Amino acid sequence: MKTKKKLIFRLILALALCVGVIFAATLSMSAEDATVTASGTCGDNLTWTLTSDGVLTISGEGEMEDYDAPWWSYRDSITSVVIEDGVTSIGYYAFSSCTSLESVTIPDSVTTIDDNAFANCTSLTAEETTAADDTTAAPDDTSSTVTGTADDVEITTFAGASTGTISFNDDFSLTYSFTNTSTGSNNWDNFVVEVYSDDGVYVTVRADNYGWIANQTDTTDTITFGDGLSDDEWAAWNAAMAAGSECTVTVEKDGANITIICQCGGRMFTANACVAEFENADLTVHLTGENVNLSTVSYAYTMASGNTSAADDTTTADDTTTADDSTTADDTTTAEETTAADDTTAAPDDTSSTVTGTADDVEITTFAGASTGTISFNDDFSLTYSFTNTSTGSNNWDNFVVEVYSDDGVYVTVRADNYGWIANQTDTTDTITFGDGLSDDEWAAWNAAMAAGSECTVTVEKDGANITIICQCGGRMFTANACVAEFENADLTVHLTGENVNLSTVSYAYTMASGNTSQDEPTSPQTGYAIASLSILAVVSGAALIVTGAMKKKK
């Protein structure tokens, strides 16, 4: 009997030991269940690892990179951030829009937390630190956050619509969240964010890490971007944007400095602009784009002080900074508000009112066989035409032409297809320059757009002997710069003409430094021109993007 009891006891003890071993193994396995989801570097001497349980760990020594969140495509799955001892800074926008992030551990070694490191971390309520007191906490938001929704838009032509504007009269931080679905095939067929002032200076930043400043008068204004992608990376990014990418765009103003961070297609791109004219200016922001649908648009912003208001849709099809929505030049606040990406010649100050009007619709077959009617100037000016160009021919040059000419017969001719000349000049120093043309495939697409009926704008500016002509048409923007000594103090006349083209719904708006203007009758075509030496600059969709390809010669 005693032996039997000993046997039963031994069996119970063995069973207990087995249960203990299984329980310990289970605990060990549960602790090791988390597997590495992704990893990489985030500084010269820093690495990051994200595990399947949502823990993002930053290890190493030194500073974290600014505006570079390599874990951004995993942001929705990050629930905890552990920054290990040795890390000395948390970069700008490091964990921005990690909406599932609930806790952050920050060691004593971190001495700097840059702006918006935890922007839009809506689940984060507090930061856990190893320090006795948190001396490196992210900046407090002393002002309330304003949130709202904006218009969904379907955009075909560049800046043909916007989500609606939001206005600010002080420094601010604004974040849009939305779905971007590209309906085109190019990098630029996606959202665009624009920041502009009441006097027409604006910053444009495209989703594909490109942009420009326009209409600036301060020569120190600058805009810079980060590195682009390889061809394969762009192809993958395009596919993600076409499939419908969840995007966030953050716009920040600090004095004259504008920072725009675009997180889209699994990438993050950053633009930094310094615009002297923005220092104390009231600014307006909107989302627009080209060949893209923007949906489920929401926003949140804070401002240092003052009032804000969500205004109506101010984006026009020709990307002017008008106060109301229109595609005609006569609805602009001033004619000098153009979208010249390189804008090296500032328009004269508008001390007089803007003159607006409509011009003749024309059907033109032979070169310069008719014109929309001339407008004359006796001082520096800025003139913008808006119209529909419908080519009835098959060549690049079968489209509109703009001409500027003086009473003594010297004139500048610029064609829609980024080509032109100076004629009858007597000064050998006269010059005209363009930019690079397009590839054969790009010209074919441009021709198709012009034949289908392209909404175009042409801006002509005179500043002394300098003439700047910006043609926006067929989804492209081409710029010509001419220096014509004979134009320095001359009375000039401008008109639109062309070849094998119909020009319709023509309107115009202009300002002039001083003096009177008058609209005259259509003029006969100019003849006897001489072709000046050319170099070409092409601007794609309004951006100063250099593209390769042979220039199309004049027939």
XYZ file of C-alpha atoms in Angstrom, residues 52-521:
470
model
C 5.266 42.531 -35.362
C 3.867 43.652 -31.998
C 4.075 47.286 -33.136
C 7.208 48.273 -31.188
C 9.609 50.569 -33.042
C 13.065 50.641 -31.444
C 15.723 53.252 -32.250
C 19.274 52.237 -31.286
C 22.799 53.611 -31.582
C 24.538 56.888 -30.876
C 24.005 60.359 -32.291
C 21.336 62.415 -34.021
C 18.295 61.187 -35.879
C 17.906 62.394 -39.452
C 15.458 65.249 -40.048
C 12.518 64.903 -42.425
C 13.311 61.246 -42.953
C 10.989 58.633 -41.501
C 11.980 55.356 -43.177
C 9.263 53.589 -41.158
C 6.587 55.883 -42.565
C 4.899 53.198 -44.680
C 4.411 51.201 -41.450
C 3.137 54.173 -39.442
C -0.355 52.752 -38.925
C 1.019 49.643 -37.202
C 3.387 51.424 -34.780
C 1.925 51.336 -31.251
C 5.037 52.025 -29.189
C 8.357 53.786 -29.763
C 11.385 52.899 -27.645
C 14.362 55.212 -28.066
C 17.432 53.653 -26.474
C 20.166 55.441 -24.557
C 22.742 57.018 -26.871
C 20.288 58.648 -29.246
C 20.667 62.434 -28.900
C 17.816 63.887 -30.974
C 14.406 63.151 -32.439
C 14.144 64.558 -35.956
C 11.601 66.838 -37.568
C 8.397 64.891 -38.276
C 10.071 61.662 -37.141
C 6.829 60.017 -35.999
C 4.329 62.318 -37.664
C 0.936 60.737 -38.400
C 1.635 57.535 -36.450
C -2.021 57.476 -35.467
C -1.790 54.176 -33.534
C 1.159 55.296 -31.409
C 0.230 55.091 -27.711
C 3.529 55.351 -25.834
C 7.034 56.738 -26.321
C 10.081 56.052 -24.175
C 12.723 58.795 -24.317
C 16.079 58.446 -22.508
C 18.200 61.128 -20.830
C 20.580 61.141 -23.796
C 17.960 62.878 -25.966
C 18.529 66.611 -25.706
C 16.540 67.812 -28.716
C 13.056 67.017 -29.945
C 12.504 68.853 -33.211
C 9.251 70.428 -34.337
C 6.317 68.162 -35.150
C 8.195 65.014 -34.185
C 4.868 63.691 -32.918
C 2.462 65.713 -35.052
C -0.910 64.051 -35.634
C -0.176 61.164 -33.285
C -3.819 61.126 -32.289
C -3.571 58.124 -29.924
C -0.593 59.493 -27.986
C -1.602 61.060 -24.685
C 1.683 61.130 -22.773
C 5.378 60.366 -23.123
C 7.177 57.879 -20.893
C 10.760 58.981 -20.190
C 13.590 57.556 -18.157
C 14.489 60.989 -16.875
C 13.321 62.106 -13.433
C 11.512 64.950 -15.101
C 10.821 65.449 -18.772
C 13.039 68.287 -19.931
C 12.946 67.245 -23.583
C 9.224 66.998 -24.122
C 7.822 68.036 -27.468
C 6.724 71.664 -27.663
C 3.389 72.302 -25.982
C 0.533 73.310 -28.214
C -0.660 76.428 -26.415
C -3.295 77.212 -29.024
C -6.346 75.158 -29.849
C -6.446 72.924 -32.891
C -8.995 73.664 -35.607
C -10.227 70.680 -37.602
C -12.529 70.306 -40.562
C -13.192 68.664 -43.895
C -12.529 70.039 -47.376
C -14.006 69.452 -50.817
C -13.372 66.237 -52.725
C -12.192 67.157 -56.228
C -11.606 65.544 -59.608
C -8.868 67.487 -61.412
C -7.882 67.126 -65.062
C -6.107 70.312 -66.192
C -3.312 71.625 -63.979
C -4.837 73.388 -60.958
C -8.263 73.114 -62.555
C -9.886 72.866 -59.132
C -8.918 72.945 -55.477
C -10.175 71.525 -52.207
C -10.943 75.051 -50.966
C -8.623 77.543 -49.323
C -7.693 78.151 -45.694
C -6.335 81.578 -44.725
C -3.849 82.576 -42.028
C -2.598 85.897 -40.650
C 0.250 84.526 -38.518
C 2.655 81.594 -38.283
C 0.815 78.280 -38.499
C 0.998 74.501 -38.814
C -1.566 72.875 -41.107
C -1.952 69.190 -41.949
C -4.152 67.722 -44.673
C -5.096 64.036 -44.735
C -6.676 62.590 -47.874
C -6.694 59.856 -50.496
C -4.787 60.595 -53.723
C -5.835 58.564 -56.771
C -3.844 59.465 -59.872
C -5.705 59.241 -63.184
C -2.597 60.001 -65.258
C 0.711 58.263 -65.929
C 3.262 60.943 -65.003
C 4.889 61.683 -61.653
C 3.177 65.058 -61.573
C -0.320 63.611 -62.105
C -1.010 63.858 -58.391
C -1.796 66.410 -55.713
C -0.162 69.822 -55.502
C -0.053 72.101 -52.451
C 0.157 75.874 -52.874
C 0.816 78.686 -50.414
C 0.236 82.207 -51.660
C 0.019 85.783 -50.473
C -2.421 88.536 -51.318
C 0.152 90.225 -53.566
C 0.462 87.173 -55.826
C 3.702 85.593 -54.595
C 3.269 81.859 -54.127
C 5.011 78.563 -53.490
C 3.942 75.451 -55.392
C 5.036 71.966 -54.307
C 4.063 68.844 -56.216
C 3.610 65.365 -54.754
C 6.636 64.140 -56.720
C 9.213 66.212 -54.851
C 9.281 69.227 -57.153
C 8.078 72.813 -57.121
C 8.865 76.495 -57.464
C 8.361 80.042 -56.191
C 6.519 82.409 -58.515
C 6.070 86.172 -58.816
C 8.663 86.889 -56.159
C 10.386 90.262 -56.136
C 13.141 89.438 -53.633
C 16.149 87.856 -55.336
C 17.131 86.032 -52.137
C 14.003 83.834 -52.144
C 14.928 80.146 -52.302
C 13.282 76.724 -52.394
C 15.063 73.401 -51.867
C 14.007 69.750 -51.983
C 15.389 66.438 -50.817
C 16.737 63.617 -52.929
C 14.517 62.039 -55.538
C 14.072 58.352 -56.356
C 15.518 55.901 -58.834
C 13.523 54.988 -61.939
C 12.334 51.759 -60.317
C 11.360 53.570 -57.139
C 9.412 56.185 -59.103
C 7.609 53.391 -60.965
C 6.577 51.764 -57.677
C 5.575 55.145 -56.239
C 3.452 55.929 -59.307
C 1.691 52.581 -58.971
C 0.921 53.274 -55.315
C -0.426 56.742 -56.109
C -2.608 55.378 -58.926
C -4.007 52.675 -56.661
C -5.183 55.273 -54.156
C -2.574 56.358 -51.623
C -3.401 57.630 -48.157
C -1.477 60.902 -47.945
C -0.696 63.624 -45.446
C 0.656 67.055 -46.296
C 1.923 69.340 -43.546
C 2.533 73.026 -44.225
C 4.317 75.164 -41.653
C 5.070 78.872 -41.660
C 7.692 80.397 -39.383
C 8.307 83.981 -40.399
C 9.581 83.907 -43.971
C 10.189 80.150 -43.856
C 7.760 77.621 -45.310
C 8.250 73.891 -44.734
C 6.085 71.429 -46.661
C 6.239 67.714 -45.881
C 4.447 65.376 -48.278
C 3.939 61.796 -47.123
C 2.480 59.761 -49.963
C 2.954 56.551 -51.888
C 5.071 55.107 -49.074
C 7.576 57.982 -49.274
C 8.172 61.278 -47.566
C 9.387 64.350 -49.474
C 10.256 67.695 -47.932
C 10.475 71.189 -49.408
C 11.938 74.172 -47.596
C 11.277 77.664 -48.949
C 12.460 81.021 -47.694
C 10.212 83.729 -49.118
C 10.949 87.225 -47.855
C 7.548 88.447 -49.043
C 5.853 85.960 -46.660
C 7.460 87.383 -43.507
C 4.452 89.393 -42.322
C 1.972 88.527 -45.045
C -1.487 87.006 -44.825
C -1.268 83.621 -46.550
C -3.724 81.203 -48.086
C -3.214 77.459 -48.598
C -5.000 74.929 -50.762
C -4.618 71.505 -52.322
C -4.916 71.151 -56.071
C -3.273 68.891 -58.661
C -3.405 67.489 -62.164
C -5.069 64.328 -63.476
C -5.941 63.225 -59.966
C -8.889 62.647 -57.658
C -8.551 63.882 -54.082
C -11.108 62.442 -51.654
C -11.861 62.112 -47.945
C -9.990 65.384 -47.407
C -9.680 66.562 -43.815
C -7.413 69.082 -42.133
C -6.190 70.250 -38.745
C -4.244 73.395 -37.942
C -2.947 75.616 -35.189
C -1.887 79.236 -35.495
C 0.266 81.393 -33.235
C -2.456 84.030 -32.906
C -5.199 85.818 -34.809
C -8.240 84.554 -36.642
C -8.534 82.083 -39.475
C -11.254 81.342 -41.940
C -11.848 78.652 -44.537
C -12.483 80.554 -47.744
C -14.057 79.522 -51.034
C -12.256 77.751 -53.815
C -9.741 80.241 -55.186
C -7.762 78.110 -57.613
C -8.270 78.984 -61.244
C -7.490 76.808 -64.218
C -4.527 79.003 -65.133
C -3.230 78.938 -61.563
C -3.583 82.614 -60.751
C -4.026 83.762 -57.200
C -7.393 85.363 -57.570
C -9.977 85.895 -54.880
C -12.721 84.094 -56.772
C -12.872 81.023 -58.991
C -12.469 81.830 -62.658
C -10.557 80.701 -65.700
C -10.483 84.088 -67.394
C -7.763 86.663 -67.106
C -10.206 89.489 -66.477
C -11.099 87.985 -63.098
C -7.573 88.268 -61.762
C -6.756 90.818 -59.112
C -3.779 92.053 -61.090
C -2.401 90.986 -64.450
C 1.050 90.585 -62.959
C -0.015 87.493 -61.011
C 1.436 84.937 -63.412
C 2.753 81.442 -62.937
C 6.240 81.942 -64.328
C 8.331 79.327 -62.559
C 11.583 81.159 -63.164
C 10.069 84.675 -62.898
C 13.402 86.447 -63.164
C 11.792 89.664 -64.382
C 9.452 91.118 -61.818
C 6.387 92.841 -63.169
C 6.198 96.590 -62.610
C 4.382 97.748 -59.508
C 0.699 98.119 -60.208
C -0.023 101.721 -59.252
C -2.988 101.876 -61.603
C -6.119 99.779 -61.873
C -6.308 96.581 -63.880
C -7.852 96.871 -67.338
C -9.867 93.872 -68.499
C -11.712 93.014 -71.682
C -12.456 90.476 -74.369
C -10.789 90.108 -77.745
C -11.851 88.743 -81.130
C -12.315 85.020 -81.684
C -10.386 84.062 -84.820
C -10.053 81.177 -87.248
C -6.556 81.275 -88.739
C -5.296 79.189 -91.643
C -2.208 80.860 -93.140
C 0.541 81.991 -90.763
C -0.538 85.207 -88.978
C -3.477 85.475 -91.367
C -5.555 87.125 -88.633
C -5.174 88.310 -85.044
C -7.362 88.752 -81.990
C -6.833 92.519 -82.154
C -3.941 94.560 -80.819
C -3.381 96.218 -77.465
C -0.917 99.125 -77.298
C 1.353 100.280 -74.450
C 3.600 103.309 -73.931
C 5.315 102.083 -70.747
C 6.270 98.891 -68.924
C 3.324 96.528 -68.594
C 2.031 93.095 -67.663
C -0.632 91.554 -69.917
C -2.344 88.167 -69.608
C -4.506 86.503 -72.258
C -6.817 83.578 -71.451
C -8.374 81.602 -74.316
C -9.105 78.219 -75.874
C -6.638 76.983 -78.497
C -7.991 74.385 -80.939
C -5.415 73.307 -83.504
C -6.747 72.414 -86.947
C -3.350 71.255 -88.234
C -0.950 68.436 -87.405
C 2.314 70.288 -86.698
C 3.667 71.696 -83.448
C 3.428 75.202 -84.871
C -0.241 74.871 -85.849
C -1.286 76.760 -82.736
C -1.336 80.275 -81.298
C 1.481 82.783 -81.690
C 2.063 85.906 -79.574
C 3.811 88.929 -81.069
C 5.192 92.115 -79.542
C 6.245 94.832 -81.943
C 7.311 98.453 -82.027
C 6.305 101.285 -84.348
C 9.613 101.033 -86.185
C 8.989 97.409 -87.197
C 11.134 95.510 -84.679
C 9.185 92.610 -83.202
C 9.376 89.451 -81.120
C 7.425 86.355 -82.168
C 6.882 83.425 -79.785
C 5.008 80.290 -80.848
C 3.013 77.993 -78.592
C 5.532 75.203 -79.221
C 8.459 76.897 -77.455
C 10.039 78.552 -80.457
C 10.399 82.081 -81.765
C 12.610 84.889 -82.990
C 13.383 88.607 -83.066
C 12.901 90.308 -86.440
C 14.069 93.546 -88.055
C 16.338 94.425 -85.139
C 19.208 96.853 -85.687
C 21.044 96.253 -82.405
C 23.367 93.253 -82.619
C 23.126 92.645 -78.870
C 19.415 91.752 -79.027
C 18.814 88.219 -77.758
C 15.983 85.753 -77.206
C 16.269 82.541 -75.212
C 13.978 79.602 -74.595
C 14.460 76.263 -72.878
C 14.757 72.610 -73.854
C 11.955 71.146 -75.882
C 10.135 67.849 -75.371
C 10.733 64.299 -76.506
C 8.846 63.041 -79.570
C 6.326 61.228 -77.371
C 5.807 64.336 -75.228
C 5.290 66.498 -78.312
C 2.732 63.977 -79.609
C 0.786 64.144 -76.339
C 1.016 67.947 -76.337
C -0.239 68.134 -79.927
C -3.204 65.937 -79.051
C -4.096 68.195 -76.116
C -3.863 71.321 -78.277
C -6.024 69.758 -81.005
C -8.669 68.738 -78.466
C -9.051 72.346 -77.322
C -6.595 73.415 -74.646
C -7.320 76.143 -72.116
C -4.314 78.444 -72.422
C -2.873 81.537 -70.806
C -0.178 83.771 -72.235
C 1.479 86.415 -70.089
C 3.602 89.147 -71.662
C 5.684 91.410 -69.440
C 7.858 94.372 -70.399
C 10.511 95.797 -68.090
C 12.649 98.273 -69.987
C 14.281 96.392 -72.841
C 13.334 93.008 -71.396
C 10.326 91.022 -72.596
C 9.192 87.875 -70.773
C 6.526 85.677 -72.376
C 5.053 82.730 -70.467
C 2.847 80.324 -72.428
C 0.800 77.780 -70.493
C -0.888 75.369 -72.855
C -1.427 71.673 -73.493
C -0.459 70.866 -69.899
C 2.970 72.485 -70.300
C 4.519 75.843 -69.602
C 7.158 77.401 -71.873
C 9.032 80.621 -71.176
C 10.827 82.993 -73.541
C 13.065 85.830 -72.413
C 14.050 88.498 -74.918
C 16.270 91.530 -74.516
C 15.535 94.019 -77.302
C 17.405 97.305 -77.045
C 14.969 98.970 -79.442
C 12.105 98.287 -76.970
C 13.682 100.255 -74.101
C 11.595 103.422 -74.492
C 9.383 102.393 -77.406
C 5.616 102.256 -77.721
C 4.714 98.584 -78.166
C 1.750 96.652 -79.484
C 0.780 93.065 -78.629
C -1.538 90.596 -80.292
C -2.333 86.904 -80.555
C -2.211 85.238 -83.926
C -1.294 81.727 -85.159
C -1.535 79.199 -87.955
C -4.109 76.472 -88.627
C -5.790 77.198 -85.316
C -9.001 78.552 -83.842
C -8.695 80.906 -80.885
C -11.908 81.427 -78.933
C -13.254 82.819 -75.645
C -10.334 85.273 -75.651
C -10.130 87.600 -72.670
C -7.314 89.709 -71.273
C -6.217 91.720 -68.257
C -3.304 94.129 -67.961
C -1.656 96.747 -65.833
C 0.802 99.410 -66.962
C 3.245 101.539 -65.008
C 1.719 104.735 -66.401
C 0.182 106.274 -69.526
C -2.827 105.397 -71.674
C -3.628 102.263 -73.624
C -5.943 101.582 -76.482
C -7.164 98.554 -78.391
C -6.668 98.875 -82.115
C -7.864 96.935 -85.138
